[in-house]
mmCIF file of C-alpha atoms (C1' of nucleotides) in Angstrom:
data_model
loop_
_atom_site.group_PDB
_atom_site.id
_atom_site.type_symbol
_atom_site.label_atom_id
_atom_site.label_comp_id
_atom_site.label_asym_id
_atom_site.label_seq_id
_atom_site.Cartn_x
_atom_site.Cartn_y
_atom_site.Cartn_z
ATOM 1 C CA UNK A 2 108.334 135.597 116.716
ATOM 2 C CA UNK A 3 108.576 138.551 119.196
ATOM 3 C CA UNK A 4 106.873 135.805 121.886
ATOM 4 C CA UNK A 5 109.352 133.368 121.783
ATOM 5 C CA UNK A 6 111.825 135.795 122.437
ATOM 6 C CA UNK A 7 110.187 137.708 125.187
ATOM 7 C CA UNK A 8 109.870 133.875 126.576
ATOM 8 C CA UNK A 9 113.500 133.268 126.513
ATOM 9 C CA UNK A 10 114.416 136.437 127.697
ATOM 10 C CA UNK A 11 112.155 135.991 130.820
ATOM 11 C CA UNK A 12 113.639 132.570 131.757
ATOM 12 C CA UNK A 13 117.549 133.517 130.978
ATOM 13 C CA UNK A 14 116.837 136.235 133.384
ATOM 14 C CA UNK A 15 115.187 134.318 136.034
ATOM 15 C CA UNK A 16 111.605 135.659 135.680
ATOM 16 C CA UNK A 17 108.522 132.977 136.261
ATOM 17 C CA UNK A 18 106.183 132.474 133.655
ATOM 18 C CA UNK A 19 102.828 133.988 134.879
ATOM 19 C CA UNK A 20 99.704 133.997 133.368
ATOM 20 C CA UNK A 21 99.720 137.749 133.425
ATOM 21 C CA UNK A 22 102.975 138.027 132.164
ATOM 22 C CA UNK A 23 102.000 135.932 129.105
ATOM 23 C CA UNK A 24 98.774 137.878 128.149
ATOM 24 C CA UNK A 25 101.206 141.076 128.220
ATOM 25 C CA UNK A 26 103.584 139.325 126.041
ATOM 26 C CA UNK A 27 100.699 138.513 123.959
ATOM 27 C CA UNK A 28 99.355 141.529 123.482
ATOM 28 C CA UNK A 29 102.491 143.221 122.056
ATOM 29 C CA UNK A 30 103.339 140.343 120.022
ATOM 30 C CA UNK A 31 103.435 142.244 116.498
ATOM 31 C CA UNK A 32 101.423 145.083 118.139
ATOM 32 C CA UNK A 33 102.496 148.765 116.451
ATOM 33 C CA UNK A 34 100.670 151.147 118.597
ATOM 34 C CA UNK A 35 103.256 151.614 121.093
ATOM 35 C CA UNK A 36 100.829 151.267 123.526
ATOM 36 C CA UNK A 37 101.030 152.523 127.576
ATOM 37 C CA UNK A 38 100.373 150.476 130.670
ATOM 38 C CA UNK A 39 97.269 152.040 130.500
ATOM 39 C CA UNK A 40 95.837 150.922 126.947
ATOM 40 C CA UNK A 41 97.327 147.315 127.186
ATOM 41 C CA UNK A 42 95.084 147.350 130.789
ATOM 42 C CA UNK A 43 92.223 148.584 129.393
ATOM 43 C CA UNK A 44 92.209 146.422 126.072
ATOM 44 C CA UNK A 45 93.376 143.105 128.503
ATOM 45 C CA UNK A 46 90.329 143.537 130.891
ATOM 46 C CA UNK A 47 87.816 144.122 127.771
ATOM 47 C CA UNK A 48 89.632 140.985 126.563
ATOM 48 C CA UNK A 49 87.902 139.285 129.740
ATOM 49 C CA UNK A 50 92.060 138.866 131.269
ATOM 50 C CA UNK A 51 91.921 139.966 134.938
ATOM 51 C CA UNK A 52 94.987 140.942 136.445
ATOM 52 C CA UNK A 53 95.764 144.634 138.733
ATOM 53 C CA UNK A 54 97.645 147.751 137.677
ATOM 54 C CA UNK A 55 100.216 146.813 139.793
ATOM 55 C CA UNK A 56 100.528 143.617 137.761
ATOM 56 C CA UNK A 57 100.750 146.212 134.356
ATOM 57 C CA UNK A 58 103.807 148.257 135.933
ATOM 58 C CA UNK A 59 105.725 145.636 137.120
ATOM 59 C CA UNK A 60 105.302 142.934 133.823
ATOM 60 C CA UNK A 61 106.601 146.300 131.794
ATOM 61 C CA UNK A 62 109.250 146.835 134.284
ATOM 62 C CA UNK A 63 110.198 143.273 134.124
ATOM 63 C CA UNK A 64 110.304 142.861 130.023
ATOM 64 C CA UNK A 65 112.234 145.689 130.006
ATOM 65 C CA UNK A 66 114.528 144.613 132.511
ATOM 66 C CA UNK A 67 115.071 141.221 130.441
ATOM 67 C CA UNK A 68 115.727 142.948 127.203
ATOM 68 C CA UNK A 69 112.355 141.719 125.225
ATOM 69 C CA UNK A 70 110.714 145.119 125.347
ATOM 70 C CA UNK A 71 111.756 149.049 124.879
ATOM 71 C CA UNK A 72 110.141 151.806 127.066
ATOM 72 C CA UNK A 73 109.930 154.814 125.021
ATOM 73 C CA UNK A 74 109.664 158.369 125.884
ATOM 74 C CA UNK A 75 107.990 160.030 122.734
ATOM 75 C CA UNK A 76 104.643 161.184 124.934
ATOM 76 C CA UNK A 77 105.357 163.441 127.321
ATOM 77 C CA UNK A 78 101.789 161.857 128.997
ATOM 78 C CA UNK A 79 102.832 159.215 129.883
ATOM 79 C CA UNK A 80 105.511 155.888 129.004
ATOM 80 C CA UNK A 81 104.665 154.127 126.213
ATOM 81 C CA UNK A 82 106.187 150.490 125.263
ATOM 82 C CA UNK A 83 107.928 148.943 121.825
ATOM 83 C CA UNK A 84 107.882 145.053 121.533
ATOM 84 C CA UNK A 85 110.092 146.436 118.561
ATOM 85 C CA UNK A 86 113.903 146.212 120.051
ATOM 86 C CA UNK A 87 115.476 146.878 117.094
ATOM 87 C CA UNK A 88 117.249 150.112 116.577
ATOM 88 C CA UNK A 89 114.410 152.302 115.117
ATOM 89 C CA UNK A 90 113.235 156.011 115.244
ATOM 90 C CA UNK A 91 109.343 157.282 116.500
ATOM 91 C CA UNK A 92 107.267 159.877 114.677
ATOM 92 C CA UNK A 93 104.613 161.579 116.745
ATOM 93 C CA UNK A 94 101.710 163.318 115.117
ATOM 94 C CA UNK A 95 100.960 166.185 117.007
ATOM 95 C CA UNK A 96 97.482 165.847 115.372
ATOM 96 C CA UNK A 97 96.469 162.416 115.821
ATOM 97 C CA UNK A 98 99.137 161.340 118.193
ATOM 98 C CA UNK A 99 100.050 158.399 116.366
ATOM 99 C CA UNK A 100 103.355 157.031 116.871
ATOM 100 C CA UNK A 101 105.172 156.281 113.867
ATOM 101 C CA UNK A 102 108.163 153.670 113.598
ATOM 102 C CA UNK A 103 111.057 155.086 111.215
ATOM 103 C CA UNK A 104 113.131 152.591 110.033
ATOM 104 C CA UNK A 105 116.169 152.876 108.339
ATOM 105 C CA UNK A 106 118.164 155.521 110.168
ATOM 106 C CA UNK A 107 121.517 156.983 110.063
ATOM 107 C CA UNK A 108 122.503 158.515 112.864
ATOM 108 C CA UNK A 109 125.570 160.473 113.393
ATOM 109 C CA UNK A 110 126.790 162.060 116.512
ATOM 110 C CA UNK A 111 130.098 162.784 118.662
ATOM 111 C CA UNK A 112 130.400 160.688 121.736
ATOM 112 C CA UNK A 113 132.420 162.706 124.246
ATOM 113 C CA UNK A 114 130.623 162.444 127.160
ATOM 114 C CA UNK A 115 129.719 158.526 126.374
ATOM 115 C CA UNK A 116 131.269 155.466 127.437
ATOM 116 C CA UNK A 117 127.969 153.162 126.897
ATOM 117 C CA UNK A 118 125.027 153.498 125.069
ATOM 118 C CA UNK A 119 121.965 151.359 126.532
ATOM 119 C CA UNK A 120 119.549 152.582 123.633
ATOM 120 C CA UNK A 121 119.018 154.709 120.675
ATOM 121 C CA UNK A 122 115.925 156.728 119.984
ATOM 122 C CA UNK A 123 114.953 159.639 117.316
ATOM 123 C CA UNK A 124 112.322 161.355 118.168
ATOM 124 C CA UNK A 125 110.221 163.750 115.303
ATOM 125 C CA UNK A 126 107.199 165.393 116.112
ATOM 126 C CA UNK A 127 105.191 166.889 113.392
ATOM 127 C CA UNK A 128 102.292 166.137 111.162
ATOM 128 C CA UNK A 129 101.332 163.326 109.799
ATOM 129 C CA UNK A 130 100.447 162.968 105.703
ATOM 130 C CA UNK A 131 96.893 161.509 106.511
ATOM 131 C CA UNK A 132 96.219 164.838 109.124
ATOM 132 C CA UNK A 133 97.982 167.143 106.475
ATOM 133 C CA UNK A 134 95.307 165.893 103.763
ATOM 134 C CA UNK A 135 92.246 167.367 106.354
ATOM 135 C CA UNK B 15 121.666 185.747 124.091
ATOM 136 C CA UNK B 16 118.387 183.950 124.853
ATOM 137 C CA UNK B 17 116.649 186.333 126.799
ATOM 138 C CA UNK B 18 116.852 188.871 124.586
ATOM 139 C CA UNK B 19 115.414 186.985 122.496
ATOM 140 C CA UNK B 20 113.026 184.835 124.417
ATOM 141 C CA UNK B 21 111.151 188.751 125.308
ATOM 142 C CA UNK B 22 110.799 189.256 121.559
ATOM 143 C CA UNK B 23 109.338 186.365 120.784
ATOM 144 C CA UNK B 24 106.755 186.565 123.898
ATOM 145 C CA UNK B 25 106.039 190.485 122.386
ATOM 146 C CA UNK B 26 105.737 189.067 118.719
ATOM 147 C CA UNK B 27 102.904 186.308 119.967
ATOM 148 C CA UNK B 28 101.076 188.979 121.935
ATOM 149 C CA UNK B 29 102.350 187.399 125.498
ATOM 150 C CA UNK B 30 102.668 190.546 128.055
ATOM 151 C CA UNK B 31 105.888 190.594 130.393
ATOM 152 C CA UNK B 32 104.920 189.543 133.799
ATOM 153 C CA UNK B 33 107.758 189.276 136.692
ATOM 154 C CA UNK B 34 107.439 185.473 136.811
ATOM 155 C CA UNK B 35 107.526 185.386 133.114
ATOM 156 C CA UNK B 36 110.812 187.055 133.087
ATOM 157 C CA UNK B 37 112.334 185.322 136.290
ATOM 158 C CA UNK B 38 112.171 182.480 134.771
ATOM 159 C CA UNK B 39 113.095 183.644 131.051
ATOM 160 C CA UNK B 40 116.634 185.036 133.672
ATOM 161 C CA UNK B 41 116.386 181.254 134.981
ATOM 162 C CA UNK B 42 116.537 179.494 131.747
ATOM 163 C CA UNK B 43 118.918 181.856 130.034
ATOM 164 C CA UNK B 44 122.664 179.733 129.930
ATOM 165 C CA UNK B 45 121.078 177.205 131.642
ATOM 166 C CA UNK B 46 122.543 173.799 130.372
ATOM 167 C CA UNK B 47 121.281 171.422 133.318
ATOM 168 C CA UNK B 48 117.248 170.920 131.119
ATOM 169 C CA UNK B 49 115.300 171.673 134.260
ATOM 170 C CA UNK B 50 111.822 170.346 135.250
ATOM 171 C CA UNK B 51 109.122 172.416 136.010
ATOM 172 C CA UNK B 52 109.677 171.388 139.642
ATOM 173 C CA UNK B 53 113.120 172.263 139.599
ATOM 174 C CA UNK B 54 112.644 175.520 138.385
ATOM 175 C CA UNK B 55 110.499 176.188 140.650
ATOM 176 C CA UNK B 56 112.463 175.244 143.498
ATOM 177 C CA UNK B 57 115.313 177.162 142.319
ATOM 178 C CA UNK B 58 113.473 180.530 141.925
ATOM 179 C CA UNK B 59 111.634 180.453 145.093
ATOM 180 C CA UNK B 60 114.697 179.424 147.015
ATOM 181 C CA UNK B 61 116.088 182.999 145.462
ATOM 182 C CA UNK B 62 113.120 184.568 147.032
ATOM 183 C CA UNK B 63 110.763 184.839 144.102
ATOM 184 C CA UNK B 64 107.671 184.006 145.028
ATOM 185 C CA UNK B 65 104.884 182.784 142.350
ATOM 186 C CA UNK B 66 102.687 179.551 142.537
ATOM 187 C CA UNK B 67 102.966 176.465 140.357
ATOM 188 C CA UNK B 68 100.070 177.098 137.987
ATOM 189 C CA UNK B 69 102.406 180.119 136.952
ATOM 190 C CA UNK B 70 105.449 178.013 135.888
ATOM 191 C CA UNK B 71 103.553 175.693 134.045
ATOM 192 C CA UNK B 72 101.615 178.867 132.291
ATOM 193 C CA UNK B 73 104.404 180.139 131.477
ATOM 194 C CA UNK B 74 106.623 177.316 130.351
ATOM 195 C CA UNK B 75 104.107 176.346 128.098
ATOM 196 C CA UNK B 76 103.651 180.267 126.606
ATOM 197 C CA UNK B 77 107.120 179.701 125.782
ATOM 198 C CA UNK B 78 107.370 176.951 124.233
ATOM 199 C CA UNK B 79 104.100 178.537 121.956
ATOM 200 C CA UNK B 80 106.282 181.671 121.891
ATOM 201 C CA UNK B 81 108.955 179.209 120.234
ATOM 202 C CA UNK B 82 111.898 180.375 122.820
ATOM 203 C CA UNK B 83 112.344 177.183 124.419
ATOM 204 C CA UNK B 84 111.663 173.600 123.741
ATOM 205 C CA UNK B 85 109.995 170.908 125.775
ATOM 206 C CA UNK B 86 111.752 167.625 125.464
ATOM 207 C CA UNK B 87 110.732 164.262 126.583
ATOM 208 C CA UNK B 88 114.009 162.086 127.625
ATOM 209 C CA UNK B 89 112.912 161.774 131.418
ATOM 210 C CA UNK B 90 110.050 159.513 131.868
ATOM 211 C CA UNK B 91 109.096 160.936 134.837
ATOM 212 C CA UNK B 92 108.448 164.356 134.295
ATOM 213 C CA UNK B 93 108.605 166.975 131.196
ATOM 214 C CA UNK B 94 112.239 168.999 130.920
ATOM 215 C CA UNK B 95 112.802 172.297 129.339
ATOM 216 C CA UNK B 96 115.814 173.738 127.410
ATOM 217 C CA UNK B 97 116.190 177.263 126.164
ATOM 218 C CA UNK B 98 118.682 175.974 123.387
ATOM 219 C CA UNK B 99 115.735 175.876 120.345
ATOM 220 C CA UNK B 100 119.179 174.273 117.560
ATOM 221 C CA UNK B 101 118.171 171.400 116.500
ATOM 222 C CA UNK B 102 120.622 169.026 119.108
ATOM 223 C CA UNK B 103 120.233 165.914 120.588
ATOM 224 C CA UNK B 104 120.412 164.698 124.110
ATOM 225 C CA UNK B 105 122.130 162.045 126.034
ATOM 226 C CA UNK B 106 120.925 160.860 129.445
ATOM 227 C CA UNK B 107 123.173 158.869 131.815
ATOM 228 C CA UNK B 108 120.940 156.256 133.423
ATOM 229 C CA UNK B 109 123.492 156.517 136.977
ATOM 230 C CA UNK B 110 123.680 160.001 137.400
ATOM 231 C CA UNK B 111 120.757 161.009 135.386
ATOM 232 C CA UNK B 112 122.207 164.093 133.623
ATOM 233 C CA UNK B 113 121.334 165.378 130.203
ATOM 234 C CA UNK B 114 123.560 166.463 127.980
ATOM 235 C CA UNK B 115 123.813 167.963 124.776
ATOM 236 C CA UNK B 116 124.553 165.998 121.840
ATOM 237 C CA UNK B 117 126.046 168.465 119.307
ATOM 238 C CA UNK B 118 126.682 167.783 115.634
ATOM 239 C CA UNK B 119 124.558 165.738 114.794
ATOM 240 C CA UNK B 120 123.523 164.037 111.432
ATOM 241 C CA UNK B 121 120.348 162.431 110.735
ATOM 242 C CA UNK B 122 119.126 160.578 107.860
ATOM 243 C CA UNK B 123 115.605 158.656 108.026
ATOM 244 C CA UNK B 124 112.594 158.075 105.300
ATOM 245 C CA UNK B 125 109.570 160.902 105.451
ATOM 246 C CA UNK B 126 107.065 158.375 104.178
ATOM 247 C CA UNK B 127 104.633 159.337 106.617
ATOM 248 C CA UNK B 128 105.576 162.821 107.579
ATOM 249 C CA UNK B 129 104.511 165.715 106.000
ATOM 250 C CA UNK B 130 105.600 168.496 108.451
ATOM 251 C CA UNK B 131 108.679 168.275 110.986
ATOM 252 C CA UNK B 132 108.067 170.514 113.968
ATOM 253 C CA UNK B 133 111.298 169.230 116.026
ATOM 254 C CA UNK B 134 113.933 166.547 115.664
ATOM 255 C CA UNK B 135 115.106 165.210 118.992
ATOM 256 C CA UNK B 136 117.673 162.591 119.497
ATOM 257 C CA UNK B 137 117.375 160.555 122.550
ATOM 258 C CA UNK B 138 120.121 158.015 123.541
ATOM 259 C CA UNK B 139 120.421 156.439 127.058
ATOM 260 C CA UNK B 140 123.683 154.941 128.460
ATOM 261 C CA UNK B 141 126.055 155.758 131.134
ATOM 262 C CA UNK B 142 128.866 158.675 130.878
ATOM 263 C CA UNK B 143 132.462 158.772 131.388
ATOM 264 C CA UNK B 144 132.298 160.315 134.333
ATOM 265 C CA UNK B 145 129.793 157.789 135.884
ATOM 266 C CA UNK B 146 131.646 154.546 134.026
ATOM 267 C CA UNK B 147 135.133 155.269 136.053
ATOM 268 C CA UNK B 148 133.547 154.597 138.954
ATOM 269 C "C1'" DA C 9 108.286 123.775 149.943
ATOM 270 C "C1'" DT C 10 109.786 128.126 148.466
ATOM 271 C "C1'" DT C 11 110.164 132.402 146.673
ATOM 272 C "C1'" DA C 12 108.908 135.654 143.395
ATOM 273 C "C1'" DG C 13 104.953 137.645 141.443
ATOM 274 C "C1'" DT C 14 99.937 139.043 142.197
ATOM 275 C "C1'" DG C 15 95.512 141.558 144.520
ATOM 276 C "C1'" DC C 16 94.289 145.667 146.269
ATOM 277 C "C1'" DA C 17 94.323 150.142 147.969
ATOM 278 C "C1'" DA C 18 96.673 154.067 149.538
ATOM 279 C "C1'" DA C 19 99.612 157.207 148.410
ATOM 280 C "C1'" DC C 20 102.865 159.824 145.470
ATOM 281 C "C1'" DA C 21 104.255 163.102 142.230
ATOM 282 C "C1'" DC C 22 103.569 166.020 138.206
ATOM 283 C "C1'" DT C 23 100.127 168.521 135.863
ATOM 284 C "C1'" DT C 24 95.960 170.797 134.979
ATOM 285 C "C1'" DT C 25 91.878 172.911 135.919
ATOM 286 C "C1'" DG C 26 88.139 176.804 137.871
ATOM 287 C "C1'" DC C 27 87.631 181.109 140.098
ATOM 288 C "C1'" DA C 28 88.424 185.569 141.950
ATOM 289 C "C1'" DC C 29 91.556 188.984 142.397
ATOM 290 C "C1'" DG C 30 96.057 191.405 140.893
ATOM 291 C "C1'" DG C 31 99.177 193.969 137.436
ATOM 292 C "C1'" DG C 32 100.695 195.183 132.703
ATOM 293 C "C1'" DT C 33 99.417 197.347 128.504
ATOM 294 C "C1'" DA D 4 90.125 200.561 131.724
ATOM 295 C "C1'" DC D 5 91.020 196.661 129.802
ATOM 296 C "C1'" DC D 6 91.659 191.829 130.061
ATOM 297 C "C1'" DC D 7 95.443 188.595 130.253
ATOM 298 C "C1'" DG D 8 98.135 186.593 134.022
ATOM 299 C "C1'" DT D 9 98.454 184.747 138.454
ATOM 300 C "C1'" DG D 10 97.568 182.996 143.074
ATOM 301 C "C1'" DC D 11 95.216 179.182 145.073
ATOM 302 C "C1'" DA D 12 93.526 174.825 146.052
ATOM 303 C "C1'" DA D 13 91.364 171.442 144.613
ATOM 304 C "C1'" DA D 14 91.283 167.522 141.270
ATOM 305 C "C1'" DG D 15 93.064 164.498 137.799
ATOM 306 C "C1'" DT D 16 96.492 161.516 135.834
ATOM 307 C "C1'" DG D 17 99.882 157.903 135.572
ATOM 308 C "C1'" DT D 18 102.721 155.360 138.466
ATOM 309 C "C1'" DT D 19 104.935 153.803 142.804
ATOM 310 C "C1'" DT D 20 104.595 151.122 147.201
ATOM 311 C "C1'" DG D 21 103.431 147.558 151.467
ATOM 312 C "C1'" DC D 22 101.541 143.671 152.780
ATOM 313 C "C1'" DA D 23 98.973 139.659 153.180
ATOM 314 C "C1'" DC D 24 97.828 135.992 149.756
ATOM 315 C "C1'" DT D 25 98.229 133.018 145.314
ATOM 316 C "C1'" DA D 26 101.167 130.295 142.216
ATOM 317 C "C1'" DA D 27 105.205 128.862 139.419
ATOM 318 C "C1'" DT D 28 109.260 126.512 139.866
#
DNA sequence: ATTAGTGCAAACACTTTGCACGGGT
DNA sequence: ACCCGTGCAAAGTGTTTGCACTAAT
């Protein structure tokens, strides 16, 4: 389960388990929407969880540093966050802007300049089958 | 040559060949730095080419629409642009922030949700050999 | 008790917009 | 001559910062 692993990761990295952090961790648990900081803030505020914008950004940064989540750059307008830290790709539909996960990717590339790999992300942009129908 | 192809693409799409557009096309010709709009603006201004920010953004948008360049999202802080429209990946060094091209990539993935592919970009983040040395 | 984390509001950086003017076709 | 493209300045977003206060350990 994501929540337990995220809490472990925070503890191991010496971070405290504060309320806003727990709310955000719970929000991200099982979330497949690749939410942005603003979406996380809005949704949790609707849910009567009160905290500031600075806290969302700080917490997301903390979770990335603790290795609990990944920051993805599919969207040119804002950073999005993914609780699924397994190596996988993303497909963005340019009509509906939904971000789909791409599992089971096979990638081969030259490592000429590369000394260390921190994270791999495959970005594909196009039209999803849902939008194509219309 | 990129410049000739870009001019063709602009003409074909019915866009005019204005001075700022030509400066930006020339600036991008052979450029491997994946520059941002701000970098393009600053560099060309240093080179005594006068035009506004709005024009950089408009022109880059126009060039993307004309299919002459690609917008890449490797950098979470800003959009970067690539005159190389061939299918290739990008490696970003988290120390020096340089963006390297990755040629000869082989990718295989499931197309379950995908009806149309517009563009594929492989993003790898890590440490480059140059920075690792130090 | 200690120190990391939070809230707030202002500042920032990148990007977009609206409208009058100027230059390519 | 027409109308797209440009310049300007202002506004819009997403994100970061500094400092006083609060709460987790």
